[in-house]
């Protein structure tokens, strides 16, 4: 049993960190032998998609001729961590009604055409196995009900 534990807040006393740590503690109680792989994006951000990676993603031919081996190395590593995980726990703040840029940088590295999803005539199809993902979100506002985008307090 492998658990991938990701945190995205830069704050030391972050609410989302506390929440994700609580979820992790509960999962470890259920699976005491589990191995935890840590990705602290808030304190150790990864690089945003750069020239080499973005160019490689443009087409299969561009991927085959990636400008240098480092272009997709980080993406390979992060996708590998995800594939090896039986459970994923993500603690994240809401930043400007979406995820913080450090989490978006991770998403841009793991959502990769031809590797983690395929574009087909029926639309996009995921290529990774389904697994439970627990997302612990902290926000300044309260979002709930049928239209959670409408702040209620
Ligand atoms: C740059 C920035 C943008 C934010 N945008 C929102 C927002 O759109 N909606 C909201 O409810 N709270 C917003 N907040 C507040 C945070 O979501 C809130 O403080 C949350 O507790 C932060 O998570 P943390 O405690 O894990 O650091 C924002 C905070 C920051 C620093």
JSON list of C-alpha atoms and ligand atoms in Angstrom, two decimals:
[
{"chain": "A", "resi": 1, "resn": "UNK", "atom": "CA", "xyz": [0.00, 0.00, 0.00]},
{"chain": "A", "resi": 2, "resn": "UNK", "atom": "CA", "xyz": [1.46, 3.34, -1.11]},
{"chain": "A", "resi": 3, "resn": "UNK", "atom": "CA", "xyz": [0.04, 6.74, -0.18]},
{"chain": "A", "resi": 4, "resn": "UNK", "atom": "CA", "xyz": [1.05, 9.87, -2.07]},
{"chain": "A", "resi": 5, "resn": "UNK", "atom": "CA", "xyz": [0.69, 12.87, 0.27]},
{"chain": "A", "resi": 6, "resn": "UNK", "atom": "CA", "xyz": [0.76, 16.30, -1.36]},
{"chain": "A", "resi": 7, "resn": "UNK", "atom": "CA", "xyz": [0.53, 19.68, 0.38]},
{"chain": "A", "resi": 8, "resn": "UNK", "atom": "CA", "xyz": [0.26, 22.97, -1.44]},
{"chain": "A", "resi": 9, "resn": "UNK", "atom": "CA", "xyz": [0.08, 25.72, 1.17]},
{"chain": "A", "resi": 10, "resn": "UNK", "atom": "CA", "xyz": [3.14, 27.89, 1.75]},
{"chain": "A", "resi": 11, "resn": "UNK", "atom": "CA", "xyz": [1.91, 28.63, 5.27]},
{"chain": "A", "resi": 12, "resn": "UNK", "atom": "CA", "xyz": [3.45, 26.86, 8.24]},
{"chain": "A", "resi": 13, "resn": "UNK", "atom": "CA", "xyz": [0.18, 26.97, 10.20]},
{"chain": "A", "resi": 14, "resn": "UNK", "atom": "CA", "xyz": [-1.96, 26.10, 7.23]},
{"chain": "A", "resi": 15, "resn": "UNK", "atom": "CA", "xyz": [-5.47, 24.72, 7.67]},
{"chain": "A", "resi": 16, "resn": "UNK", "atom": "CA", "xyz": [-5.23, 22.51, 4.57]},
{"chain": "A", "resi": 17, "resn": "UNK", "atom": "CA", "xyz": [-1.99, 21.00, 5.89]},
{"chain": "A", "resi": 18, "resn": "UNK", "atom": "CA", "xyz": [-3.68, 20.18, 9.19]},
{"chain": "A", "resi": 19, "resn": "UNK", "atom": "CA", "xyz": [-6.64, 18.66, 7.36]},
{"chain": "A", "resi": 20, "resn": "UNK", "atom": "CA", "xyz": [-4.55, 16.54, 4.99]},
{"chain": "A", "resi": 21, "resn": "UNK", "atom": "CA", "xyz": [-2.40, 15.40, 7.94]},
{"chain": "A", "resi": 22, "resn": "UNK", "atom": "CA", "xyz": [-5.60, 14.29, 9.71]},
{"chain": "A", "resi": 23, "resn": "UNK", "atom": "CA", "xyz": [-6.75, 12.33, 6.66]},
{"chain": "A", "resi": 24, "resn": "UNK", "atom": "CA", "xyz": [-3.30, 10.77, 6.35]},
{"chain": "A", "resi": 25, "resn": "UNK", "atom": "CA", "xyz": [-3.31, 9.79, 10.04]},
{"chain": "A", "resi": 26, "resn": "UNK", "atom": "CA", "xyz": [-6.68, 8.13, 9.59]},
{"chain": "A", "resi": 27, "resn": "UNK", "atom": "CA", "xyz": [-5.48, 6.22, 6.52]},
{"chain": "A", "resi": 28, "resn": "UNK", "atom": "CA", "xyz": [-2.32, 5.11, 8.36]},
{"chain": "A", "resi": 29, "resn": "UNK", "atom": "CA", "xyz": [-4.51, 3.89, 11.21]},
{"chain": "A", "resi": 30, "resn": "UNK", "atom": "CA", "xyz": [-6.42, 1.76, 8.68]},
{"chain": "A", "resi": 31, "resn": "UNK", "atom": "CA", "xyz": [-3.25, 0.72, 6.81]},
{"chain": "A", "resi": 32, "resn": "UNK", "atom": "CA", "xyz": [-0.35, 0.80, 9.32]},
{"chain": "A", "resi": 33, "resn": "UNK", "atom": "CA", "xyz": [2.06, -0.80, 6.84]},
{"chain": "A", "resi": 34, "resn": "UNK", "atom": "CA", "xyz": [1.46, 1.86, 4.21]},
{"chain": "A", "resi": 35, "resn": "UNK", "atom": "CA", "xyz": [4.46, 3.65, 2.70]},
{"chain": "A", "resi": 36, "resn": "UNK", "atom": "CA", "xyz": [4.03, 7.41, 2.40]},
{"chain": "A", "resi": 37, "resn": "UNK", "atom": "CA", "xyz": [5.57, 9.34, -0.49]},
{"chain": "A", "resi": 38, "resn": "UNK", "atom": "CA", "xyz": [5.68, 13.05, 0.24]},
{"chain": "A", "resi": 39, "resn": "UNK", "atom": "CA", "xyz": [5.38, 15.93, -2.22]},
{"chain": "A", "resi": 40, "resn": "UNK", "atom": "CA", "xyz": [5.45, 19.26, -0.41]},
{"chain": "A", "resi": 41, "resn": "UNK", "atom": "CA", "xyz": [4.66, 21.59, -3.27]},
{"chain": "A", "resi": 42, "resn": "UNK", "atom": "CA", "xyz": [4.00, 24.49, -0.91]},
{"chain": "A", "resi": 43, "resn": "UNK", "atom": "CA", "xyz": [7.45, 24.45, 0.64]},
{"chain": "A", "resi": 44, "resn": "UNK", "atom": "CA", "xyz": [9.36, 22.88, -2.26]},
{"chain": "A", "resi": 45, "resn": "UNK", "atom": "CA", "xyz": [7.60, 24.02, -5.43]},
{"chain": "A", "resi": 46, "resn": "UNK", "atom": "CA", "xyz": [8.30, 22.22, -8.67]},
{"chain": "A", "resi": 47, "resn": "UNK", "atom": "CA", "xyz": [9.14, 24.04, -11.89]},
{"chain": "A", "resi": 48, "resn": "UNK", "atom": "CA", "xyz": [6.33, 25.25, -14.07]},
{"chain": "A", "resi": 49, "resn": "UNK", "atom": "CA", "xyz": [6.10, 23.76, -17.56]},
{"chain": "A", "resi": 50, "resn": "UNK", "atom": "CA", "xyz": [9.11, 25.20, -19.33]},
{"chain": "A", "resi": 51, "resn": "UNK", "atom": "CA", "xyz": [10.24, 25.52, -22.92]},
{"chain": "A", "resi": 52, "resn": "UNK", "atom": "CA", "xyz": [11.53, 21.96, -23.32]},
{"chain": "A", "resi": 53, "resn": "UNK", "atom": "CA", "xyz": [8.48, 20.28, -21.79]},
{"chain": "A", "resi": 54, "resn": "UNK", "atom": "CA", "xyz": [5.94, 22.51, -23.55]},
{"chain": "A", "resi": 55, "resn": "UNK", "atom": "CA", "xyz": [7.67, 21.99, -26.89]},
{"chain": "A", "resi": 56, "resn": "UNK", "atom": "CA", "xyz": [7.83, 18.23, -26.38]},
{"chain": "A", "resi": 57, "resn": "UNK", "atom": "CA", "xyz": [4.08, 18.10, -25.69]},
{"chain": "A", "resi": 58, "resn": "UNK", "atom": "CA", "xyz": [3.25, 19.78, -29.00]},
{"chain": "A", "resi": 59, "resn": "UNK", "atom": "CA", "xyz": [3.15, 16.50, -30.97]},
{"chain": "A", "resi": 60, "resn": "UNK", "atom": "CA", "xyz": [4.30, 12.85, -30.75]},
{"chain": "A", "resi": 61, "resn": "UNK", "atom": "CA", "xyz": [7.14, 13.74, -33.15]},
{"chain": "A", "resi": 62, "resn": "UNK", "atom": "CA", "xyz": [8.19, 16.61, -30.92]},
{"chain": "A", "resi": 63, "resn": "UNK", "atom": "CA", "xyz": [8.07, 14.29, -27.89]},
{"chain": "A", "resi": 64, "resn": "UNK", "atom": "CA", "xyz": [10.25, 11.73, -29.71]},
{"chain": "A", "resi": 65, "resn": "UNK", "atom": "CA", "xyz": [12.70, 14.50, -30.55]},
{"chain": "A", "resi": 66, "resn": "UNK", "atom": "CA", "xyz": [12.58, 16.18, -27.13]},
{"chain": "A", "resi": 67, "resn": "UNK", "atom": "CA", "xyz": [15.28, 18.84, -27.09]},
{"chain": "A", "resi": 68, "resn": "UNK", "atom": "CA", "xyz": [17.07, 17.24, -24.19]},
{"chain": "A", "resi": 69, "resn": "UNK", "atom": "CA", "xyz": [16.39, 14.33, -21.83]},
{"chain": "A", "resi": 70, "resn": "UNK", "atom": "CA", "xyz": [15.52, 16.64, -18.93]},
{"chain": "A", "resi": 71, "resn": "UNK", "atom": "CA", "xyz": [12.48, 17.97, -20.79]},
{"chain": "A", "resi": 72, "resn": "UNK", "atom": "CA", "xyz": [10.12, 15.24, -19.55]},
{"chain": "A", "resi": 73, "resn": "UNK", "atom": "CA", "xyz": [12.14, 13.85, -16.64]},
{"chain": "A", "resi": 74, "resn": "UNK", "atom": "CA", "xyz": [10.19, 15.68, -13.94]},
{"chain": "A", "resi": 75, "resn": "UNK", "atom": "CA", "xyz": [6.89, 14.74, -15.58]},
{"chain": "A", "resi": 76, "resn": "UNK", "atom": "CA", "xyz": [7.98, 11.07, -15.73]},
{"chain": "A", "resi": 77, "resn": "UNK", "atom": "CA", "xyz": [8.92, 11.15, -12.04]},
{"chain": "A", "resi": 78, "resn": "UNK", "atom": "CA", "xyz": [5.66, 12.75, -10.90]},
{"chain": "A", "resi": 79, "resn": "UNK", "atom": "CA", "xyz": [3.50, 10.46, -13.04]},
{"chain": "A", "resi": 80, "resn": "UNK", "atom": "CA", "xyz": [5.48, 7.51, -11.67]},
{"chain": "A", "resi": 81, "resn": "UNK", "atom": "CA", "xyz": [4.70, 8.64, -8.10]},
{"chain": "A", "resi": 82, "resn": "UNK", "atom": "CA", "xyz": [1.02, 8.86, -8.98]},
{"chain": "A", "resi": 83, "resn": "UNK", "atom": "CA", "xyz": [0.96, 5.45, -10.68]},
{"chain": "A", "resi": 84, "resn": "UNK", "atom": "CA", "xyz": [2.66, 3.85, -7.68]},
{"chain": "A", "resi": 85, "resn": "UNK", "atom": "CA", "xyz": [0.10, 5.34, -5.27]},
{"chain": "A", "resi": 86, "resn": "UNK", "atom": "CA", "xyz": [-2.90, 3.30, -4.13]},
{"chain": "A", "resi": 87, "resn": "UNK", "atom": "CA", "xyz": [-4.29, 6.38, -2.35]},
{"chain": "A", "resi": 88, "resn": "UNK", "atom": "CA", "xyz": [-3.65, 10.08, -2.88]},
{"chain": "A", "resi": 89, "resn": "UNK", "atom": "CA", "xyz": [-4.12, 12.81, -0.27]},
{"chain": "A", "resi": 90, "resn": "UNK", "atom": "CA", "xyz": [-3.94, 16.43, -1.44]},
{"chain": "A", "resi": 91, "resn": "UNK", "atom": "CA", "xyz": [-4.07, 19.37, 0.96]},
{"chain": "A", "resi": 92, "resn": "UNK", "atom": "CA", "xyz": [-4.58, 22.68, -0.81]},
{"chain": "A", "resi": 93, "resn": "UNK", "atom": "CA", "xyz": [-5.77, 26.23, -0.22]},
{"chain": "A", "resi": 94, "resn": "UNK", "atom": "CA", "xyz": [-8.18, 27.93, -2.61]},
{"chain": "A", "resi": 95, "resn": "UNK", "atom": "CA", "xyz": [-6.38, 30.77, -4.35]},
{"chain": "A", "resi": 96, "resn": "UNK", "atom": "CA", "xyz": [-8.49, 33.15, -6.42]},
{"chain": "A", "resi": 97, "resn": "UNK", "atom": "CA", "xyz": [-11.28, 30.60, -6.86]},
{"chain": "A", "resi": 98, "resn": "UNK", "atom": "CA", "xyz": [-8.96, 27.88, -8.12]},
{"chain": "A", "resi": 99, "resn": "UNK", "atom": "CA", "xyz": [-5.92, 25.86, -7.08]},
{"chain": "A", "resi": 100, "resn": "UNK", "atom": "CA", "xyz": [-2.66, 27.61, -6.14]},
{"chain": "A", "resi": 101, "resn": "UNK", "atom": "CA", "xyz": [-0.10, 27.83, -8.92]},
{"chain": "A", "resi": 102, "resn": "UNK", "atom": "CA", "xyz": [2.13, 25.22, -7.26]},
{"chain": "A", "resi": 103, "resn": "UNK", "atom": "CA", "xyz": [-0.66, 22.63, -7.62]},
{"chain": "A", "resi": 104, "resn": "UNK", "atom": "CA", "xyz": [-1.39, 23.77, -11.17]},
{"chain": "A", "resi": 105, "resn": "UNK", "atom": "CA", "xyz": [2.31, 23.28, -11.97]},
{"chain": "A", "resi": 106, "resn": "UNK", "atom": "CA", "xyz": [1.98, 19.67, -10.71]},
{"chain": "A", "resi": 107, "resn": "UNK", "atom": "CA", "xyz": [-1.22, 19.11, -12.73]},
{"chain": "A", "resi": 108, "resn": "UNK", "atom": "CA", "xyz": [0.51, 20.41, -15.86]},
{"chain": "A", "resi": 109, "resn": "UNK", "atom": "CA", "xyz": [3.30, 17.85, -15.35]},
{"chain": "A", "resi": 110, "resn": "UNK", "atom": "CA", "xyz": [1.06, 14.83, -14.68]},
{"chain": "A", "resi": 111, "resn": "UNK", "atom": "CA", "xyz": [-1.71, 15.45, -17.22]},
{"chain": "A", "resi": 112, "resn": "UNK", "atom": "CA", "xyz": [0.30, 14.56, -20.32]},
{"chain": "A", "resi": 113, "resn": "UNK", "atom": "CA", "xyz": [-1.08, 13.54, -23.69]},
{"chain": "A", "resi": 114, "resn": "UNK", "atom": "CA", "xyz": [0.01, 10.08, -24.81]},
{"chain": "A", "resi": 115, "resn": "UNK", "atom": "CA", "xyz": [1.18, 9.23, -21.29]},
{"chain": "A", "resi": 116, "resn": "UNK", "atom": "CA", "xyz": [-1.59, 9.84, -18.73]},
{"chain": "A", "resi": 117, "resn": "UNK", "atom": "CA", "xyz": [-4.42, 10.57, -21.15]},
{"chain": "A", "resi": 118, "resn": "UNK", "atom": "CA", "xyz": [-5.25, 9.90, -24.79]},
{"chain": "A", "resi": 119, "resn": "UNK", "atom": "CA", "xyz": [-7.17, 12.11, -27.20]},
{"chain": "A", "resi": 120, "resn": "UNK", "atom": "CA", "xyz": [-9.66, 9.87, -29.04]},
{"chain": "A", "resi": 121, "resn": "UNK", "atom": "CA", "xyz": [-12.60, 10.42, -31.36]},
{"chain": "A", "resi": 122, "resn": "UNK", "atom": "CA", "xyz": [-14.80, 9.97, -28.28]},
{"chain": "A", "resi": 123, "resn": "UNK", "atom": "CA", "xyz": [-12.94, 12.65, -26.38]},
{"chain": "A", "resi": 124, "resn": "UNK", "atom": "CA", "xyz": [-10.15, 12.48, -23.84]},
{"chain": "A", "resi": 125, "resn": "UNK", "atom": "CA", "xyz": [-9.60, 9.17, -22.04]},
{"chain": "A", "resi": 126, "resn": "UNK", "atom": "CA", "xyz": [-7.54, 8.74, -18.91]},
{"chain": "A", "resi": 127, "resn": "UNK", "atom": "CA", "xyz": [-4.74, 6.18, -19.13]},
{"chain": "A", "resi": 128, "resn": "UNK", "atom": "CA", "xyz": [-4.03, 5.83, -15.39]},
{"chain": "A", "resi": 129, "resn": "UNK", "atom": "CA", "xyz": [-5.91, 3.41, -13.17]},
{"chain": "A", "resi": 130, "resn": "UNK", "atom": "CA", "xyz": [-8.60, 4.90, -10.95]},
{"chain": "A", "resi": 131, "resn": "UNK", "atom": "CA", "xyz": [-7.66, 5.30, -7.28]},
{"chain": "A", "resi": 132, "resn": "UNK", "atom": "CA", "xyz": [-9.18, 7.13, -4.31]},
{"chain": "A", "resi": 133, "resn": "UNK", "atom": "CA", "xyz": [-8.07, 10.74, -4.02]},
{"chain": "A", "resi": 134, "resn": "UNK", "atom": "CA", "xyz": [-8.81, 12.76, -0.88]},
{"chain": "A", "resi": 135, "resn": "UNK", "atom": "CA", "xyz": [-8.69, 16.53, -1.47]},
{"chain": "A", "resi": 136, "resn": "UNK", "atom": "CA", "xyz": [-8.57, 18.70, 1.66]},
{"chain": "A", "resi": 137, "resn": "UNK", "atom": "CA", "xyz": [-9.37, 22.29, 0.68]},
{"chain": "A", "resi": 138, "resn": "UNK", "atom": "CA", "xyz": [-9.07, 25.35, 2.91]},
{"chain": "A", "resi": 139, "resn": "UNK", "atom": "CA", "xyz": [-10.68, 28.61, 1.85]},
{"chain": "A", "resi": 140, "resn": "UNK", "atom": "CA", "xyz": [-11.39, 31.97, 3.40]},
{"chain": "A", "resi": 141, "resn": "UNK", "atom": "CA", "xyz": [-15.00, 31.89, 2.19]},
{"chain": "A", "resi": 142, "resn": "UNK", "atom": "CA", "xyz": [-17.70, 29.25, 2.61]},
{"chain": "A", "resi": 143, "resn": "UNK", "atom": "CA", "xyz": [-18.78, 27.44, -0.55]},
{"chain": "A", "resi": 144, "resn": "UNK", "atom": "CA", "xyz": [-21.61, 24.92, -0.29]},
{"chain": "A", "resi": 145, "resn": "UNK", "atom": "CA", "xyz": [-24.92, 23.78, -1.73]},
{"chain": "A", "resi": 146, "resn": "UNK", "atom": "CA", "xyz": [-25.95, 23.22, -5.33]},
{"chain": "A", "resi": 147, "resn": "UNK", "atom": "CA", "xyz": [-24.01, 26.23, -6.59]},
{"chain": "A", "resi": 148, "resn": "UNK", "atom": "CA", "xyz": [-20.87, 26.19, -4.46]},
{"chain": "A", "resi": 149, "resn": "UNK", "atom": "CA", "xyz": [-19.24, 28.84, -6.64]},
{"chain": "A", "resi": 150, "resn": "UNK", "atom": "CA", "xyz": [-21.68, 31.30, -5.06]},
{"chain": "A", "resi": 151, "resn": "UNK", "atom": "CA", "xyz": [-20.14, 32.35, -1.78]},
{"chain": "A", "resi": 152, "resn": "UNK", "atom": "CA", "xyz": [-22.71, 31.98, 0.99]},
{"chain": "A", "resi": 153, "resn": "UNK", "atom": "CA", "xyz": [-20.93, 33.85, 3.75]},
{"chain": "B", "resi": 1, "resn": "LIG", "atom": "C1", "xyz": [-3.35, 34.52, -3.00]},
{"chain": "B", "resi": 1, "resn": "LIG", "atom": "C2", "xyz": [-4.55, 34.08, -2.20]},
{"chain": "B", "resi": 1, "resn": "LIG", "atom": "C3", "xyz": [-5.76, 33.95, -2.85]},
{"chain": "B", "resi": 1, "resn": "LIG", "atom": "C4", "xyz": [-6.89, 33.55, -2.14]},
{"chain": "B", "resi": 1, "resn": "LIG", "atom": "N1", "xyz": [-8.07, 33.39, -2.81]},
{"chain": "B", "resi": 1, "resn": "LIG", "atom": "C5", "xyz": [-9.17, 32.96, -2.13]},
{"chain": "B", "resi": 1, "resn": "LIG", "atom": "C6", "xyz": [-10.41, 32.76, -2.81]},
{"chain": "B", "resi": 1, "resn": "LIG", "atom": "O1", "xyz": [-10.54, 32.94, -3.99]},
{"chain": "B", "resi": 1, "resn": "LIG", "atom": "N2", "xyz": [-11.47, 32.33, -2.09]},
{"chain": "B", "resi": 1, "resn": "LIG", "atom": "C7", "xyz": [-11.38, 32.10, -0.73]},
{"chain": "B", "resi": 1, "resn": "LIG", "atom": "O2", "xyz": [-12.37, 31.69, -0.14]},
{"chain": "B", "resi": 1, "resn": "LIG", "atom": "N3", "xyz": [-10.21, 32.26, -0.06]},
{"chain": "B", "resi": 1, "resn": "LIG", "atom": "C8", "xyz": [-9.11, 32.69, -0.73]},
{"chain": "B", "resi": 1, "resn": "LIG", "atom": "N4", "xyz": [-7.92, 32.86, -0.06]},
{"chain": "B", "resi": 1, "resn": "LIG", "atom": "C9", "xyz": [-7.86, 32.52, 1.37]},
{"chain": "B", "resi": 1, "resn": "LIG", "atom": "C10", "xyz": [-7.30, 31.14, 1.59]},
{"chain": "B", "resi": 1, "resn": "LIG", "atom": "O3", "xyz": [-7.96, 30.16, 0.79]},
{"chain": "B", "resi": 1, "resn": "LIG", "atom": "C11", "xyz": [-7.43, 30.76, 3.06]},
{"chain": "B", "resi": 1, "resn": "LIG", "atom": "O4", "xyz": [-6.65, 31.66, 3.85]},
{"chain": "B", "resi": 1, "resn": "LIG", "atom": "C12", "xyz": [-6.98, 29.34, 3.33]},
{"chain": "B", "resi": 1, "resn": "LIG", "atom": "O5", "xyz": [-7.12, 29.06, 4.69]},
{"chain": "B", "resi": 1, "resn": "LIG", "atom": "C13", "xyz": [-5.53, 29.14, 2.95]},
{"chain": "B", "resi": 1, "resn": "LIG", "atom": "O6", "xyz": [-5.20, 27.78, 3.12]},
{"chain": "B", "resi": 1, "resn": "LIG", "atom": "P1", "xyz": [-4.06, 27.36, 4.17]},
{"chain": "B", "resi": 1, "resn": "LIG", "atom": "O7", "xyz": [-4.61, 27.71, 5.53]},
{"chain": "B", "resi": 1, "resn": "LIG", "atom": "O8", "xyz": [-3.93, 25.89, 3.97]},
{"chain": "B", "resi": 1, "resn": "LIG", "atom": "O9", "xyz": [-2.82, 28.12, 3.84]},
{"chain": "B", "resi": 1, "resn": "LIG", "atom": "C14", "xyz": [-6.80, 33.27, -0.75]},
{"chain": "B", "resi": 1, "resn": "LIG", "atom": "C15", "xyz": [-5.56, 33.40, -0.11]},
{"chain": "B", "resi": 1, "resn": "LIG", "atom": "C16", "xyz": [-4.45, 33.80, -0.82]},
{"chain": "B", "resi": 1, "resn": "LIG", "atom": "C17", "xyz": [-3.11, 33.93, -0.12]}
]
